Amino acid sequence: MTAVSPDTSTATPRTSKGSKQLQNLTGGWPVAFWFLLPSMIGFGLFFLFPTIRGLYLSLTDWNLIANRGEFIGLENYRKLVDDQRFYDSMWRTLKYVVINIGSQTVLAILIASMMDRLTRSSVIRGALLLPWLMPNVVVGLLWLWMLDGSVGVVTEFLQWLGFSDDLAFFTSTTNVIPTIAAINTWKFMGYTALLMFAGLQTIPSTVYEAAAMDGATEFQMFRKITLPLMRPVLALVLVITIIGSFQVFDTVLVTTGGFGNQPGGPVNASKVIYLYIYQNAIDFNDLGYAAALSVVLVLVLMVVTFFQLRLLRAGESDLA
Amino acid sequence: MSSTSGSMAGTGGSGSVGQRVGRLTAWLILGLILFISIFPFYWALRTGLSFNRELLRGDQSILPPDLTWLNFKRVLGLASVEEVRLATDRENSGSFDYLLALRNSVIIATVITAGQVFFSAMAAYAFSRLRFKGRDQLFFLYLTGLMVPPIFALIPNLILMKNLGWLNSFQGIVAPFFLMTPFAVFFLRQFFLGINRSLEEAAIIDGASHFTLFRRVILPIAAPQMVTLAVLTYVTAWNEFLWPLVVAPQDENVQPLTVALNSFTTQTPGTQPDWSGLMAGTLLAALPVLAIFIAFGRRLVDSIQFSGIK
């Protein structure tokens, strides 16, 4: 870190007072302090301090009503190791993530590569982005209505196509997780596709032109050119979307908790890890245990991300 | 560039039958995906314009079976008691005060956006223009904030709000997002780094302070990116659900639309859900986002292409 970057030194005329001007130019802490003060307060109070405090809380039996707690060492973690409901909620979350990310990624790649080959229309791109902009609560309610067991339009359409008459989505223990996963695939596929679309545009058009000359079909070009060359983008997008997918909560609460039902139902079939943490903190008033659960969730996410980056060799592109 | 090459391959004389079939199939699939993306919004509108009794009879016609504005009037609190009975077949539908929740959402999203964008821009200025000891380390520390899942900070933040006496208040809902988010700082720093420095150097030599520079040079030049960030921040704040739910569980006077809409369903009995009222309310809650989308859609699309994250 030298004081001057190359573009600065060429642009500034050298004078005898050069060093004084350079100091003005680059500020130093006396200037930087005031620029950084608001953000440092925000970061300190709502990011750094809660991270440290969260670790501490996981070692206590904190109660929000009394707003105090005793230090109980690793008791919460001991409880967690034997907590079947924790494993169940992690397992459900994992199922959700696999279904959601699997379908969403395949569809997004498809959409992105189709757009890349067919159109630059910003109207089409905008329309695909619309579901992503909507509040999760709105999205959940839209689908809760359309997938209603007795009068939902999608339910009736599927029955018209020949699915069984007792088709159930949110009221079925086996279907509720795939249903919520599909809803969020609907919400995020356009956005994910746009992220990938951005990456696709780094592939030179000459590659496609050459392939077309040689008589390659669209499908062959997709398989032999598009897929291999978009791997770095895919890796980045997957890291972002998988971390997000593990944190599913709003949709679950809205689609399973309405009309007098128990959130996470039927019979806990959709109680994902975020909901389990939420219930421990808010409904059972056991903030210490909820904090311990979130510490473990963070560790799981870190491990998942680490292996993902290794597996996908994120930094490397075949376009060399 | 590749779009021209694509159309050459598809429609030009040299395109093979296989290439043409491929393109046609691709257009059909893209059309279907577009339809699936848009249809739920149309269906919500159609439902909101119908009477519940028709819906519960299982009418699936494309147009509302019996067009009525009553549900929207009802959600906006403009319908009389008789009209409510006509629309729902009951005295009292589990309605919510849309206008109050709308006001709250507007206050929350506006305050968060104004604070977050301005203070993050100040931080981004320091990280992109000033040199001070530990700058890169501090920036890296900010970035690690992107890795922390919201629920990890949620519990300690909830306790902090309780200590401050800010539960069920606007301050409590706004505070964690008001001064910065790591994403906002990162987003703006990337743009500021790309702004040519020669103009500022001239201004500094003429004796301008860094604050003048920030206000008179950087902010005007980066205005388009600031607007993009503001739109993203506004939509994110508008859509936020978990934090207002835990920090303001009791007070309707501060709850945003997302929380109010959720309470609307939890209060509705399950026997005969008030679907038409619910869909009217849902659409009204989505309306401001739709308006933003129509005004700034293109900018949003471009920003996603540019930044590649969010």
XYZ file of C-alpha atoms in Angstrom:
630
model
C 0.000 0.000 0.000
C 1.952 2.951 -1.208
C 0.449 6.386 -0.886
C -0.141 6.936 -4.581
C -1.773 4.691 -7.127
C -0.486 4.828 -10.713
C -3.415 6.816 -12.130
C -3.092 9.454 -9.402
C 0.580 10.064 -10.007
C 0.111 10.568 -13.715
C -2.891 12.846 -13.334
C -1.471 15.124 -10.630
C 0.980 17.781 -11.731
C 4.073 17.573 -9.537
C 4.803 20.768 -7.606
C 6.974 21.616 -4.648
C 3.953 21.360 -2.373
C 3.229 17.858 -3.711
C 3.395 15.940 -0.464
C 1.023 18.320 1.330
C -1.482 17.995 -1.478
C -1.151 14.250 -1.471
C -2.028 14.162 2.173
C -5.127 16.274 1.514
C -5.966 14.025 -1.336
C -5.869 10.803 0.636
C -7.303 12.019 3.916
C -6.101 9.611 6.544
C -8.019 8.745 9.693
C -8.934 12.308 10.750
C -11.046 12.627 7.587
C -12.033 8.962 7.208
C -13.329 8.789 10.772
C -16.249 11.126 10.062
C -17.153 9.379 6.844
C -17.106 6.012 8.544
C -18.718 6.938 11.849
C -22.383 6.140 11.004
C -21.573 2.871 9.293
C -19.197 1.806 12.069
C -21.919 2.407 14.647
C -24.387 0.429 12.505
C -21.946 -2.380 11.854
C -20.788 -2.519 15.447
C -24.248 -2.466 17.014
C -26.157 -4.683 14.597
C -23.561 -6.991 13.029
C -20.390 -7.299 15.115
C -21.791 -7.033 18.640
C -24.738 -9.415 17.975
C -22.348 -11.990 16.515
C -20.265 -11.998 19.669
C -23.308 -11.726 21.906
C -25.010 -14.558 20.001
C -22.090 -16.835 20.822
C -22.353 -15.831 24.475
C -26.155 -16.245 24.557
C -25.789 -19.806 23.327
C -24.004 -20.505 26.626
C -26.894 -19.132 28.726
C -30.542 -19.932 29.432
C -31.659 -16.435 28.361
C -35.356 -15.608 28.853
C -36.769 -12.624 26.967
C -39.620 -11.840 29.344
C -37.298 -11.479 32.324
C -34.572 -10.382 29.859
C -31.854 -12.164 31.801
C -30.144 -15.505 31.835
C -27.629 -17.605 33.735
C -24.374 -18.859 32.251
C -24.856 -22.610 31.833
C -21.753 -23.540 29.845
C -22.247 -26.034 27.047
C -25.618 -27.244 28.356
C -27.526 -26.002 25.254
C -25.128 -27.796 22.931
C -25.426 -31.008 24.979
C -29.204 -30.743 24.667
C -28.908 -30.079 20.945
C -26.873 -33.208 20.309
C -29.724 -35.326 21.743
C -32.558 -33.265 20.240
C -34.396 -35.372 17.685
C -36.510 -32.374 16.637
C -33.330 -30.511 15.669
C -32.210 -33.362 13.393
C -35.709 -33.660 11.934
C -35.889 -29.960 11.136
C -32.388 -30.028 9.580
C -33.367 -33.036 7.486
C -36.553 -31.300 6.276
C -34.558 -28.186 5.462
C -32.063 -30.255 3.512
C -34.852 -31.910 1.527
C -36.284 -28.481 0.838
C -32.894 -27.137 -0.309
C -32.253 -30.086 -2.634
C -35.673 -29.814 -4.303
C -35.640 -26.015 -4.451
C -32.064 -25.571 -5.661
C -32.254 -28.526 -8.029
C -35.366 -27.349 -9.854
C -34.517 -23.663 -9.643
C -31.003 -24.090 -11.031
C -32.063 -26.308 -13.924
C -34.868 -23.927 -14.882
C -32.664 -20.864 -14.492
C -29.943 -22.309 -16.736
C -32.605 -23.157 -19.280
C -34.179 -19.689 -19.156
C -30.830 -17.903 -19.227
C -29.482 -19.817 -22.186
C -32.750 -19.440 -24.083
C -32.754 -15.703 -23.497
C -29.117 -15.495 -24.474
C -29.789 -17.157 -27.818
C -33.239 -15.666 -28.514
C -33.783 -12.165 -27.192
C -32.393 -9.123 -25.417
C -35.869 -7.792 -24.624
C -35.897 -6.007 -21.290
C -39.673 -6.460 -21.100
C -39.213 -10.236 -21.002
C -36.389 -9.954 -18.506
C -38.506 -7.636 -16.380
C -41.501 -9.974 -16.425
C -39.290 -12.835 -15.263
C -38.035 -10.675 -12.425
C -41.485 -9.720 -11.143
C -42.054 -12.684 -8.755
C -38.654 -12.043 -7.146
C -39.615 -8.477 -6.225
C -42.788 -9.519 -4.404
C -42.867 -9.913 -0.629
C -42.670 -13.574 0.445
C -45.935 -13.067 2.279
C -47.671 -12.059 -0.958
C -46.134 -14.987 -2.851
C -47.165 -17.428 -0.116
C -50.747 -16.199 -0.090
C -51.079 -16.259 -3.907
C -50.080 -19.905 -4.002
C -52.002 -20.837 -0.883
C -55.099 -19.771 -2.789
C -54.203 -21.299 -6.151
C -53.217 -24.617 -4.540
C -56.228 -24.758 -2.227
C -57.373 -28.362 -1.881
C -61.009 -27.808 -2.783
C -61.276 -24.767 -5.065
C -57.700 -23.810 -6.018
C -57.325 -23.209 -9.744
C -54.043 -25.104 -10.081
C -55.405 -28.034 -8.069
C -58.439 -28.257 -10.325
C -56.294 -27.913 -13.424
C -54.076 -30.792 -12.310
C -57.129 -32.904 -11.536
C -58.455 -32.090 -15.002
C -55.115 -33.365 -16.360
C -55.780 -36.629 -14.574
C -54.215 -36.337 -11.122
C -56.153 -37.954 -8.292
C -59.160 -36.203 -6.760
C -57.712 -36.000 -3.255
C -54.696 -34.009 -4.439
C -53.362 -32.124 -1.408
C -50.472 -29.684 -1.122
C -50.219 -27.808 2.158
C -52.307 -30.348 4.066
C -50.249 -33.376 3.075
C -47.222 -34.354 5.177
C -45.407 -35.701 2.126
C -46.266 -32.880 -0.281
C -45.854 -29.781 1.862
C -42.055 -29.464 1.578
C -41.927 -30.073 -2.203
C -44.803 -27.599 -2.605
C -43.040 -24.830 -0.701
C -39.830 -25.633 -2.585
C -41.707 -25.299 -5.888
C -43.236 -21.984 -4.833
C -39.827 -20.533 -4.109
C -38.512 -21.962 -7.356
C -41.281 -19.988 -9.039
C -40.241 -16.894 -7.102
C -36.488 -17.092 -7.693
C -36.021 -18.780 -11.086
C -36.241 -15.559 -13.109
C -33.841 -13.721 -10.831
C -31.379 -16.631 -10.807
C -31.684 -16.808 -14.586
C -30.751 -13.118 -14.860
C -27.642 -13.685 -12.742
C -26.628 -16.499 -15.066
C -27.602 -14.493 -18.132
C -25.090 -11.864 -17.043
C -22.427 -14.552 -16.915
C -23.404 -15.984 -20.281
C -22.745 -12.688 -21.964
C -19.054 -13.089 -21.247
C -19.023 -16.011 -23.713
C -17.841 -14.604 -27.061
C -20.469 -14.823 -29.799
C -17.806 -16.035 -32.229
C -17.867 -19.410 -30.483
C -21.560 -19.792 -31.306
C -21.088 -18.472 -34.824
C -18.409 -21.052 -35.499
C -20.583 -23.828 -34.100
C -23.577 -22.710 -36.173
C -21.382 -22.732 -39.312
C -20.527 -26.314 -38.536
C -24.245 -27.094 -38.353
C -24.546 -27.572 -34.609
C -28.111 -27.583 -33.229
C -29.189 -25.317 -30.387
C -29.153 -28.259 -28.015
C -25.622 -29.273 -29.006
C -24.400 -25.704 -28.533
C -26.040 -25.575 -25.125
C -24.397 -28.786 -23.995
C -20.949 -28.285 -25.496
C -20.479 -24.525 -25.234
C -22.855 -22.879 -22.800
C -22.737 -25.303 -19.885
C -18.948 -25.715 -19.622
C -18.244 -22.019 -20.047
C -20.720 -20.833 -17.440
C -19.295 -22.892 -14.585
C -17.670 -19.987 -12.677
C -20.949 -18.042 -12.749
C -22.859 -21.148 -11.768
C -20.584 -21.665 -8.767
C -21.120 -18.118 -7.531
C -24.870 -18.262 -8.077
C -25.123 -21.615 -6.282
C -23.244 -20.343 -3.247
C -25.650 -17.401 -2.960
C -28.847 -19.344 -3.631
C -28.028 -22.343 -1.428
C -27.259 -20.153 1.575
C -30.535 -18.314 0.932
C -32.463 -21.546 0.492
C -31.372 -22.880 3.902
C -33.025 -19.816 5.408
C -36.560 -20.488 4.177
C -39.035 -19.158 6.719
C -41.585 -16.568 5.537
C -43.222 -18.850 2.977
C -43.508 -21.690 5.489
C -45.083 -19.511 8.142
C -47.565 -17.907 5.750
C -48.641 -21.048 3.887
C -48.910 -23.378 6.887
C -49.790 -21.022 9.756
C -52.949 -19.391 8.404
C -56.626 -20.166 9.134
C -56.021 -21.468 12.637
C -53.372 -24.019 11.607
C -50.099 -24.661 13.392
C -47.105 -23.140 11.523
C -44.770 -25.887 10.338
C -47.647 -28.312 9.897
C -49.254 -30.596 9.109
C -47.800 -32.432 12.141
C -44.450 -30.658 11.896
C -43.913 -31.856 8.319
C -42.744 -28.384 7.265
C -40.972 -27.325 10.447
C -37.700 -26.183 8.878
C -34.656 -25.132 10.904
C -35.436 -21.388 10.764
C -38.949 -22.037 12.070
C -37.588 -24.304 14.819
C -35.160 -21.566 15.898
C -37.955 -18.973 15.739
C -40.280 -21.091 17.860
C -37.620 -21.760 20.483
C -36.882 -18.045 20.737
C -40.381 -16.565 20.467
C -42.885 -19.262 21.464
C -40.839 -21.176 24.060
C -38.894 -18.118 25.221
C -35.640 -20.100 25.255
C -33.289 -17.641 23.560
C -30.176 -19.435 24.747
C -31.143 -22.627 22.972
C -32.278 -20.709 19.885
C -28.859 -19.010 19.807
C -27.096 -22.389 20.067
C -29.206 -23.674 17.161
C -28.245 -20.666 15.040
C -24.548 -21.153 15.839
C -24.830 -24.705 14.523
C -26.722 -23.486 11.449
C -23.934 -21.014 10.663
C -21.353 -23.801 10.999
C -23.368 -26.029 8.664
C -23.602 -23.215 6.106
C -19.861 -22.602 6.292
C -19.094 -26.283 5.694
C -21.582 -26.450 2.796
C -20.082 -23.345 1.172
C -16.543 -24.620 1.612
C -17.245 -27.927 -0.098
C -19.220 -26.252 -2.824
C -16.359 -23.962 -3.732
C -13.976 -26.918 -3.774
C -16.277 -29.088 -5.865
C -17.113 -26.442 -8.427
C -13.551 -25.119 -8.690
C -15.159 -21.715 -8.580
C -12.291 -19.565 -9.756
C -11.475 -21.417 -12.947
C -13.109 -20.985 -16.299
C -12.701 -23.209 -19.321
C -12.572 -20.052 -21.397
C -8.820 -19.654 -21.387
C -23.831 -9.419 -30.534
C -24.721 -13.049 -30.170
C -28.382 -12.208 -30.718
C -27.619 -11.199 -34.297
C -25.571 -14.313 -34.800
C -28.402 -16.312 -33.270
C -31.017 -14.906 -35.616
C -28.706 -15.473 -38.542
C -28.372 -19.075 -37.572
C -32.098 -19.472 -37.065
C -33.847 -17.569 -39.820
C -31.129 -17.128 -42.422
C -31.019 -19.386 -45.431
C -28.121 -21.369 -43.994
C -30.064 -22.513 -40.899
C -30.821 -26.213 -40.898
C -34.240 -27.656 -40.067
C -32.845 -28.826 -36.715
C -31.792 -25.288 -35.818
C -35.214 -23.872 -36.688
C -37.091 -26.494 -34.692
C -34.738 -25.830 -31.799
C -35.457 -22.113 -31.833
C -39.192 -22.620 -32.080
C -39.174 -25.009 -29.132
C -37.074 -22.571 -27.127
C -39.554 -19.749 -27.815
C -42.466 -21.962 -26.774
C -40.782 -22.925 -23.500
C -39.853 -19.312 -22.787
C -43.454 -18.280 -23.482
C -44.750 -20.915 -21.071
C -42.334 -19.777 -18.358
C -43.425 -16.169 -18.848
C -47.064 -17.222 -18.560
C -46.352 -19.112 -15.315
C -44.520 -16.061 -13.919
C -47.378 -13.666 -14.634
C -50.521 -15.765 -14.264
C -50.724 -15.819 -10.403
C -50.976 -12.022 -10.361
C -53.797 -12.065 -12.846
C -55.542 -14.789 -10.889
C -55.294 -12.770 -7.671
C -56.875 -9.808 -9.477
C -59.655 -11.976 -10.872
C -60.277 -13.417 -7.391
C -60.281 -10.009 -5.736
C -62.943 -8.889 -8.212
C -65.247 -11.841 -7.433
C -67.739 -12.696 -4.703
C -66.665 -15.361 -2.215
C -69.763 -17.455 -2.731
C -68.914 -17.888 -6.417
C -65.346 -18.834 -5.576
C -66.376 -21.378 -2.972
C -68.744 -22.918 -5.503
C -65.604 -23.699 -7.512
C -66.069 -21.296 -10.416
C -62.799 -21.257 -12.408
C -63.813 -18.982 -15.270
C -61.024 -16.822 -16.641
C -62.971 -13.616 -16.007
C -64.518 -12.831 -12.599
C -67.853 -14.701 -12.407
C -69.619 -11.560 -11.161
C -67.437 -8.488 -11.312
C -67.384 -6.408 -8.098
C -65.168 -3.773 -6.517
C -66.554 -4.558 -3.086
C -63.538 -6.530 -1.854
C -61.140 -3.709 -2.615
C -63.503 -1.223 -0.966
C -63.745 -3.560 1.994
C -59.968 -3.891 2.425
C -59.595 -0.125 2.130
C -62.222 0.296 4.841
C -64.620 2.097 2.481
C -67.437 -0.452 2.513
C -70.538 -0.162 4.696
C -71.707 -2.932 7.029
C -74.349 -4.067 4.530
C -71.771 -4.225 1.761
C -69.431 -6.304 3.918
C -72.296 -8.706 4.637
C -73.103 -8.871 0.950
C -69.521 -9.683 0.056
C -68.722 -12.187 2.786
C -72.049 -13.477 4.067
C -70.938 -12.547 7.560
C -71.100 -9.558 9.827
C -67.424 -9.230 10.457
C -64.714 -10.402 8.120
C -61.238 -10.695 9.612
C -60.267 -7.498 7.878
C -57.137 -5.490 8.514
C -56.517 -1.809 8.413
C -54.835 -1.598 5.021
C -54.289 2.155 5.061
C -52.664 2.070 8.485
C -50.360 -0.791 7.494
C -49.607 0.967 4.201
C -48.637 4.123 6.078
C -46.374 2.079 8.365
C -44.688 0.307 5.451
C -44.096 3.626 3.688
C -42.563 5.173 6.823
C -40.356 2.147 7.517
C -39.132 1.649 3.945
C -38.540 5.379 3.361
C -36.573 5.948 6.552
C -34.471 2.809 6.035
C -33.728 3.719 2.416
C -32.782 7.329 3.119
C -30.484 6.419 6.012
C -28.930 3.309 4.575
C -28.121 4.737 1.155
C -26.662 7.988 2.474
C -24.571 6.533 5.304
C -23.399 3.629 3.162
C -22.345 6.122 0.480
C -20.254 7.963 3.071
C -18.561 4.699 4.045
C -18.097 3.764 0.396
C -16.415 7.141 -0.180
C -13.929 6.458 2.587
C -13.183 2.977 1.289
C -12.766 4.083 -2.319
C -11.144 7.521 -1.986
C -9.332 7.908 1.312
C -6.225 6.186 2.555
C -5.980 5.313 6.199
C -4.434 2.620 8.305
C -6.421 -0.614 8.384
C -8.718 0.412 5.533
C -8.683 -2.907 3.720
C -9.012 -4.855 6.964
C -12.053 -2.814 7.987
C -13.640 -3.272 4.575
C -13.034 -7.009 4.794
C -14.642 -7.041 8.241
C -17.729 -5.321 6.783
C -17.859 -7.940 4.052
C -17.868 -10.781 6.562
C -21.197 -9.305 7.683
C -22.604 -10.632 4.395
C -21.880 -14.164 5.577
C -23.817 -13.979 8.836
C -27.358 -15.358 8.379
C -29.945 -12.845 9.596
C -31.285 -15.196 12.266
C -27.922 -15.273 14.014
C -28.058 -11.533 14.687
C -31.827 -11.560 15.150
C -31.862 -12.953 18.691
C -29.197 -10.624 20.146
C -30.776 -7.686 18.273
C -34.147 -8.527 19.776
C -32.624 -8.428 23.261
C -30.926 -5.127 22.439
C -34.268 -3.644 21.353
C -35.867 -4.852 24.552
C -33.060 -3.202 26.563
C -33.574 0.044 24.663
C -37.342 -0.163 25.191
C -37.824 -0.171 21.416
C -40.084 -3.221 21.071
C -43.269 -2.396 19.118
C -41.846 0.869 17.814
C -40.717 2.318 14.487
C -37.200 2.848 15.870
C -36.970 -0.846 16.664
C -38.087 -1.952 13.193
C -35.827 0.525 11.386
C -32.665 0.520 13.529
C -30.737 -2.543 12.253
C -30.982 -1.380 8.627
C -30.705 2.386 9.069
C -26.974 3.053 9.274
C -25.560 0.532 6.820
C -25.707 -2.919 5.342
C -22.529 -4.591 4.127
C -24.135 -5.056 0.713
C -24.923 -1.347 0.296
C -21.359 -0.317 1.176
C -19.906 -2.937 -1.141
C -22.265 -2.033 -4.008
C -21.469 1.693 -3.890
C -17.736 1.237 -3.334
C -17.550 -0.716 -6.587
C -19.068 2.233 -8.471
C -17.067 4.905 -6.685
C -13.830 3.090 -7.543
C -14.688 3.442 -11.213
C -15.176 7.223 -11.114
C -12.306 9.145 -12.687
C -10.258 10.903 -10.019
C -8.780 13.782 -11.976
C -11.763 16.046 -11.298
C -11.454 15.532 -7.553
C -7.722 16.113 -7.596
C -8.240 19.462 -9.220
C -10.862 20.352 -6.622
C -8.602 19.291 -3.729
C -5.763 21.430 -5.053
C -8.224 24.315 -5.148
C -8.813 23.694 -1.458
C -12.110 21.799 -1.444
C -12.763 19.579 1.572
C -13.536 15.905 1.227
C -17.092 16.485 2.343
C -17.621 19.074 -0.391
C -16.108 16.642 -2.841
C -18.402 13.873 -1.683
C -21.467 16.088 -1.964
C -20.631 18.050 -5.102
C -18.689 15.560 -7.197
C -19.225 11.955 -6.160
C -22.927 12.007 -5.303
C -24.022 13.715 -8.540
C -21.861 11.448 -10.696
C -23.012 8.309 -8.900
C -26.658 9.399 -8.793
C -27.927 6.629 -11.133
C -26.267 3.939 -9.016
C -27.559 5.533 -5.827
C -31.076 5.383 -7.265
C -30.619 1.733 -8.182
C -29.429 0.943 -4.663
C -32.289 2.967 -3.210
C -34.827 0.974 -5.227
C -33.289 -2.335 -4.125
C -33.182 -1.154 -0.510
C -36.754 0.104 -0.632
C -38.089 -3.172 -2.003
C -36.069 -5.209 0.501
C -37.321 -3.076 3.398
C -40.871 -3.253 2.070
C -40.727 -7.061 1.866
C -39.051 -7.627 5.261
C -41.185 -9.916 7.378
C -39.287 -11.808 10.086
C -37.715 -8.825 11.850
C -40.891 -6.686 12.176
C -42.755 -9.848 13.189
C -40.480 -10.478 16.164
C -39.734 -6.892 17.148
C -43.272 -5.503 16.806
C -45.598 -8.437 17.437
C -48.263 -6.496 19.278
C -48.707 -3.012 17.923
C -50.781 -2.590 14.731
C -49.860 1.067 14.715
C -46.300 0.278 13.630
C -46.676 -3.078 11.855
C -45.880 -3.071 8.123
C -48.135 -4.594 5.470
C -46.347 -7.947 5.396
C -47.001 -8.560 9.100
C -50.559 -7.190 8.909
C -51.359 -9.409 5.934
C -50.097 -12.454 7.814
C -52.231 -11.617 10.857
C -55.186 -11.288 8.507
C -54.889 -14.992 7.627
C -54.138 -16.179 11.142
C -57.294 -14.398 12.329
C -59.486 -15.810 9.557
C -61.233 -19.055 10.539
C -60.420 -22.033 8.354
C -63.955 -23.155 7.542
C -64.695 -20.606 4.823
C -61.637 -18.527 4.080
C -62.372 -15.036 2.806
C -60.370 -15.592 -0.385
C -61.644 -12.603 -2.304
C -60.841 -10.223 0.546
C -57.474 -11.871 1.068
C -56.520 -11.603 -2.609
C -57.677 -7.980 -2.769
C -55.476 -7.245 0.271
C -52.566 -9.218 -1.166
C -52.706 -7.306 -4.436
C -52.922 -3.992 -2.631
C -49.856 -4.966 -0.592
C -48.017 -5.788 -3.812
C -49.169 -2.608 -5.556
C -46.358 -0.304 -4.364
C -43.748 -2.862 -5.421
C -45.497 -3.095 -8.785
C -45.368 0.693 -9.121
C -41.644 0.725 -8.348
C -41.189 -2.095 -10.796
C -42.929 -0.212 -13.589
C -40.924 2.940 -12.871
C -37.502 1.346 -12.348
C -37.778 -2.140 -13.845
C -35.200 -1.568 -16.532
C -32.713 -0.118 -14.061
C -33.191 -3.127 -11.786
C -32.638 -5.564 -14.617
C -29.438 -3.755 -15.595
C -28.169 -3.584 -12.011
C -28.513 -7.338 -11.612
C -26.488 -7.815 -14.731
C -23.888 -5.422 -13.499
C -23.364 -6.252 -9.839
C -23.997 -9.935 -10.161
C -24.915 -10.263 -6.498
C -27.559 -9.296 -4.005
